Coordinates of C-alpha atoms and ligand atoms in Angstrom, one line a residue:
M1 CA -13.7 34.3 -27.8
K2 CA -15.5 37.2 -29.6
S3 CA -15.1 37.8 -33.3
K4 CA -13.0 40.4 -35.1
I5 CA -15.3 42.1 -37.6
V6 CA -14.7 44.5 -40.5
L7 CA -17.7 46.7 -41.3
L8 CA -17.7 47.6 -45.0
G9 CA -20.1 49.8 -47.0
P10 CA -20.1 53.2 -48.6
P11 CA -20.1 56.5 -46.7
G12 CA -23.5 56.8 -44.9
S13 CA -24.4 53.2 -45.2
G14 CA -24.8 52.9 -41.4
K15 CA -21.5 51.5 -40.3
G16 CA -21.3 53.9 -37.3
T17 CA -24.9 53.4 -36.4
Q18 CA -24.8 49.6 -36.5
G19 CA -21.3 49.3 -35.1
E20 CA -22.3 51.4 -32.1
K21 CA -25.4 49.2 -31.5
L22 CA -23.2 46.1 -31.7
S23 CA -20.8 47.6 -29.3
E24 CA -23.5 48.6 -26.8
E25 CA -25.5 45.4 -26.9
M26 CA -22.9 42.8 -27.5
G27 CA -19.8 44.3 -25.8
Y28 CA -17.6 44.8 -28.9
V29 CA -14.9 47.4 -28.9
R30 CA -15.6 49.6 -31.9
L31 CA -12.5 51.1 -33.6
S32 CA -13.5 53.9 -36.0
T33 CA -10.7 55.5 -38.0
G34 CA -13.0 58.4 -38.9
D35 CA -13.7 59.2 -35.2
M36 CA -10.0 58.9 -34.3
L37 CA -9.0 61.2 -37.1
R38 CA -11.7 63.8 -36.2
E39 CA -10.6 63.6 -32.6
A40 CA -7.0 64.3 -33.7
V41 CA -8.1 67.3 -35.7
R42 CA -10.1 68.7 -32.8
N43 CA -7.1 68.3 -30.4
G44 CA -4.7 69.9 -32.8
A45 CA -2.6 66.7 -32.8
E46 CA 0.0 66.2 -35.5
L47 CA -1.9 63.3 -37.1
G48 CA -5.0 65.6 -37.3
M49 CA -3.0 68.4 -39.0
K50 CA -1.7 65.9 -41.6
A51 CA -5.1 64.3 -42.1
K52 CA -7.4 67.4 -42.2
G53 CA -6.9 68.4 -45.9
Y54 CA -7.6 64.9 -47.1
M55 CA -10.7 64.6 -45.0
D56 CA -12.2 67.9 -46.0
S57 CA -11.9 67.1 -49.7
G58 CA -13.3 63.6 -49.2
A59 CA -10.0 61.9 -50.1
L60 CA -8.4 59.1 -48.2
V61 CA -5.7 59.8 -45.7
P62 CA -2.4 58.1 -46.8
N63 CA -2.2 54.4 -46.0
D64 CA 1.0 54.7 -43.9
L65 CA -0.6 57.1 -41.4
I66 CA -3.7 55.0 -41.0
I67 CA -1.9 51.7 -40.8
D68 CA 0.4 53.0 -38.0
L69 CA -2.6 54.4 -36.1
M70 CA -4.4 51.1 -36.3
K71 CA -1.4 49.0 -35.4
E72 CA -1.0 51.1 -32.2
K73 CA -4.7 50.6 -31.3
I74 CA -4.6 46.9 -31.9
S75 CA -1.5 46.5 -29.8
T76 CA -3.5 47.9 -26.8
L77 CA -6.4 45.3 -27.1
E78 CA -6.7 42.5 -24.4
P79 CA -6.5 39.0 -26.0
G80 CA -9.9 37.7 -26.8
T81 CA -11.6 41.1 -27.2
G82 CA -14.3 41.3 -29.8
V83 CA -13.5 44.1 -32.2
I84 CA -15.4 46.0 -34.9
F85 CA -13.3 47.8 -37.4
D86 CA -15.4 50.7 -38.7
G87 CA -14.0 52.5 -41.7
F88 CA -10.9 50.5 -41.8
P89 CA -9.6 48.9 -44.0
R90 CA -10.4 51.1 -47.0
T91 CA -7.8 49.9 -49.4
V92 CA -6.3 46.5 -50.3
E93 CA -3.0 47.7 -48.8
Q94 CA -4.8 48.4 -45.5
A95 CA -6.6 45.1 -45.6
D96 CA -3.3 43.2 -46.1
A97 CA -1.7 45.1 -43.2
L98 CA -4.7 44.3 -41.0
G99 CA -4.6 40.7 -41.9
E100 CA -0.9 40.5 -40.8
Q101 CA -1.9 41.9 -37.4
I102 CA -5.1 40.0 -36.6
E103 CA -7.3 37.3 -38.0
I104 CA -10.6 38.7 -39.3
D105 CA -13.6 36.4 -38.8
L106 CA -16.3 38.4 -40.7
A107 CA -16.6 41.2 -43.2
L108 CA -20.0 42.6 -43.0
N109 CA -21.0 44.7 -46.0
L110 CA -24.0 47.2 -45.7
D111 CA -25.5 47.7 -49.1
V112 CA -27.3 51.0 -49.7
A113 CA -28.2 52.8 -53.0
D114 CA -26.3 56.1 -53.7
C115 CA -29.4 58.3 -53.8
E116 CA -30.2 57.3 -50.2
L117 CA -26.6 57.9 -49.1
V118 CA -26.6 61.5 -50.2
E119 CA -29.8 62.2 -48.2
R120 CA -28.5 60.4 -45.2
L121 CA -25.1 62.3 -45.1
T122 CA -26.3 65.8 -45.9
K123 CA -28.9 65.6 -43.1
R124 CA -26.6 63.9 -40.6
R125 CA -25.8 65.6 -37.3
S126 CA -23.0 64.3 -35.2
C127 CA -21.8 64.6 -31.6
P128 CA -18.2 65.8 -31.3
E129 CA -17.9 64.3 -27.8
C130 CA -19.4 60.7 -27.8
H131 CA -19.5 60.4 -31.7
C132 CA -23.3 59.5 -31.6
V133 CA -25.0 60.2 -34.9
F134 CA -28.5 61.5 -35.7
H135 CA -30.5 62.4 -38.8
L136 CA -32.8 65.4 -39.2
T137 CA -35.7 63.2 -40.4
H138 CA -34.9 59.5 -39.8
N139 CA -33.3 59.7 -36.3
K140 CA -34.0 63.0 -34.7
P141 CA -32.4 63.8 -31.3
R142 CA -35.0 64.3 -28.5
Q143 CA -34.0 67.9 -28.2
E144 CA -33.1 69.7 -31.4
G145 CA -29.4 70.2 -31.8
V146 CA -28.5 68.3 -28.6
C147 CA -27.0 64.8 -28.2
D148 CA -29.4 62.4 -26.5
K149 CA -26.5 60.5 -25.0
C150 CA -24.2 63.1 -23.5
G151 CA -26.0 66.5 -23.9
S152 CA -23.3 68.1 -26.1
P153 CA -24.3 70.4 -29.0
L154 CA -24.5 68.6 -32.3
Y155 CA -22.7 69.7 -35.4
Q156 CA -22.6 69.0 -39.1
R157 CA -19.3 67.4 -40.3
D158 CA -17.3 69.5 -42.8
D159 CA -17.3 66.6 -45.2
D160 CA -21.1 66.1 -45.1
C161 CA -21.8 68.9 -47.7
D162 CA -23.2 67.9 -51.2
E163 CA -19.9 68.3 -53.2
T164 CA -17.7 66.4 -50.8
V165 CA -20.2 63.6 -50.4
C166 CA -20.1 63.0 -54.2
N167 CA -16.3 62.9 -54.0
R168 CA -16.4 60.5 -51.1
L169 CA -18.7 58.1 -53.0
E170 CA -16.2 58.3 -56.0
V171 CA -13.3 57.5 -53.7
Y172 CA -15.2 54.7 -52.2
R173 CA -16.0 53.1 -55.6
K174 CA -12.3 53.4 -56.7
N175 CA -10.5 52.3 -53.5
T176 CA -12.8 50.5 -51.1
L177 CA -15.3 48.6 -53.3
P178 CA -12.5 46.0 -54.3
L179 CA -12.5 44.9 -50.7
I180 CA -15.9 43.2 -51.2
D181 CA -14.2 40.8 -53.6
Y182 CA -11.1 40.6 -51.4
Y183 CA -13.1 39.3 -48.4
E184 CA -15.5 37.2 -50.6
R185 CA -12.4 35.3 -51.9
K186 CA -11.5 34.7 -48.2
G187 CA -15.0 33.2 -47.7
I188 CA -15.9 35.6 -44.8
L189 CA -18.1 38.2 -46.6
V190 CA -21.8 38.7 -45.6
T191 CA -23.8 41.4 -47.3
V192 CA -26.8 42.8 -45.5
E193 CA -29.4 45.1 -47.1
G194 CA -28.8 48.4 -45.4
T195 CA -32.0 50.2 -46.3
G196 CA -35.0 50.2 -44.1
K197 CA -35.6 50.6 -40.3
M198 CA -32.4 50.7 -38.3
D199 CA -33.7 48.1 -35.8
E200 CA -34.6 45.7 -38.6
I201 CA -31.2 46.1 -40.1
F202 CA -29.6 45.6 -36.7
A203 CA -31.5 42.3 -36.3
K204 CA -29.9 41.1 -39.6
V205 CA -26.5 42.4 -38.5
K206 CA -26.8 40.4 -35.2
E207 CA -27.8 37.3 -37.0
A208 CA -24.7 37.6 -39.3
V209 CA -22.4 38.2 -36.2
R210 CA -23.8 35.1 -34.4
Ligands
LIG1 P1 -15.5 58.0 -41.8 O1 -15.8 58.8 -40.6 O2 -15.1 56.6 -41.7 O3 -16.7 58.2 -42.9 P2 -17.4 57.2 -43.9 O4 -16.9 55.9 -44.2 O5 -17.6 58.1 -45.1 O6 -18.6 56.8 -43.2 P3 -19.6 57.7 -42.4 O7 -19.2 58.0 -41.0 O8 -19.9 59.0 -43.3 O9 -21.0 56.9 -42.5 P4 -21.5 55.6 -41.8 O10 -21.5 54.4 -42.7 O11 -20.8 55.4 -40.5 O12 -23.0 56.0 -41.6 P5 -23.7 56.5 -40.2 O13 -24.0 55.3 -39.3 O14 -23.1 57.7 -39.6 O15 -14.3 58.7 -42.6 C1 -14.2 60.1 -42.8 C2 -12.9 60.5 -43.5 O16 -11.8 60.1 -42.7 C3 -12.7 59.8 -44.9 O17 -13.4 60.5 -45.9 C4 -11.2 59.8 -45.0 O18 -10.7 61.1 -45.4 C5 -10.7 59.6 -43.6 N1 -10.6 58.2 -43.2 C6 -11.3 57.4 -42.3 N2 -10.8 56.2 -42.3 C7 -9.8 56.1 -43.2 C8 -9.0 55.0 -43.7 N3 -9.2 53.8 -43.2 N4 -8.1 55.3 -44.7 C9 -8.0 56.5 -45.2 N5 -8.7 57.6 -44.8 C10 -9.7 57.4 -43.8 O19 -25.2 56.9 -40.9 C11 -25.2 58.0 -41.7 C12 -26.5 58.8 -41.5 O20 -27.6 58.0 -41.9 C13 -26.8 59.2 -40.0 O21 -27.4 60.4 -40.0 C14 -27.7 58.1 -39.5 O22 -28.6 58.5 -38.5 C15 -28.5 57.8 -40.8 N6 -28.9 56.4 -40.9 C16 -28.3 55.2 -40.5 N7 -29.0 54.1 -40.7 C17 -30.1 54.5 -41.3 C18 -31.3 53.9 -41.8 N8 -31.4 52.5 -41.8 N9 -32.3 54.6 -42.4 C19 -32.2 56.0 -42.4 N10 -31.1 56.7 -42.0 C20 -30.1 56.0 -41.4

């Protein structure tokens, strides 16, 4: 049976990048609350309309909305599926709710300094269709402005501007950082240095998962 993994780390630490690699290479299902919310905004769904204002300002979407969304997703998983939770939980209340639904085997924390995070986020370009991410200098798409994977035009997320990035980092420190202690106390926390080449970080991530 494959593991249930929580990816922790500040905005821009590489949760999406490493989670996607794990999903492609090791067959994990990656559940990203950020991707789900952006999809709901794009489709004009009720959840998206409720969430947009919070997301645009860098605040967290209220716990009850997120917990209901995740419970619904978890209920559709086949038993024994390996799952990566990317961007969830983000508060102790969300972590408690997740723990009531499913047993988490590993909390993998990507550690990256703030100055690097700002540069990563403001130069990130994202694919609205397949959610692949690129970076204007560290991870350029083969053709400028076009997703390597599905050929869709890339865009810059509304919350990847300087001001909102600073707020997201504040919100992370206040609400999500306590989860490091939370999972350490449960004895399942592994911290990986998240700065350096993406493939080298992925090798360390795989080692932690195995
Ligand atoms: P979400 O989409 O989850 O955003 P986040 O946590 O801020 O994380 P990011 O997606 O910004 O970064 P990442 O760690 O995935 O980094 P990535 O791999 O892309 O959430 C967005 C919003 O939705 C929240 O602000 C909130 O409003 C709401 N929300 C979501 N979940 C919620 C929840 N549970 N509760 C309440 N609200 C919620 O990499 C970043 C960039 O760096 C890319 O350009 C990449 O190419 C580059 N990069 C990656 N690795 C490296 C490397 N090693 N070296 C150089 N560049 C690198």
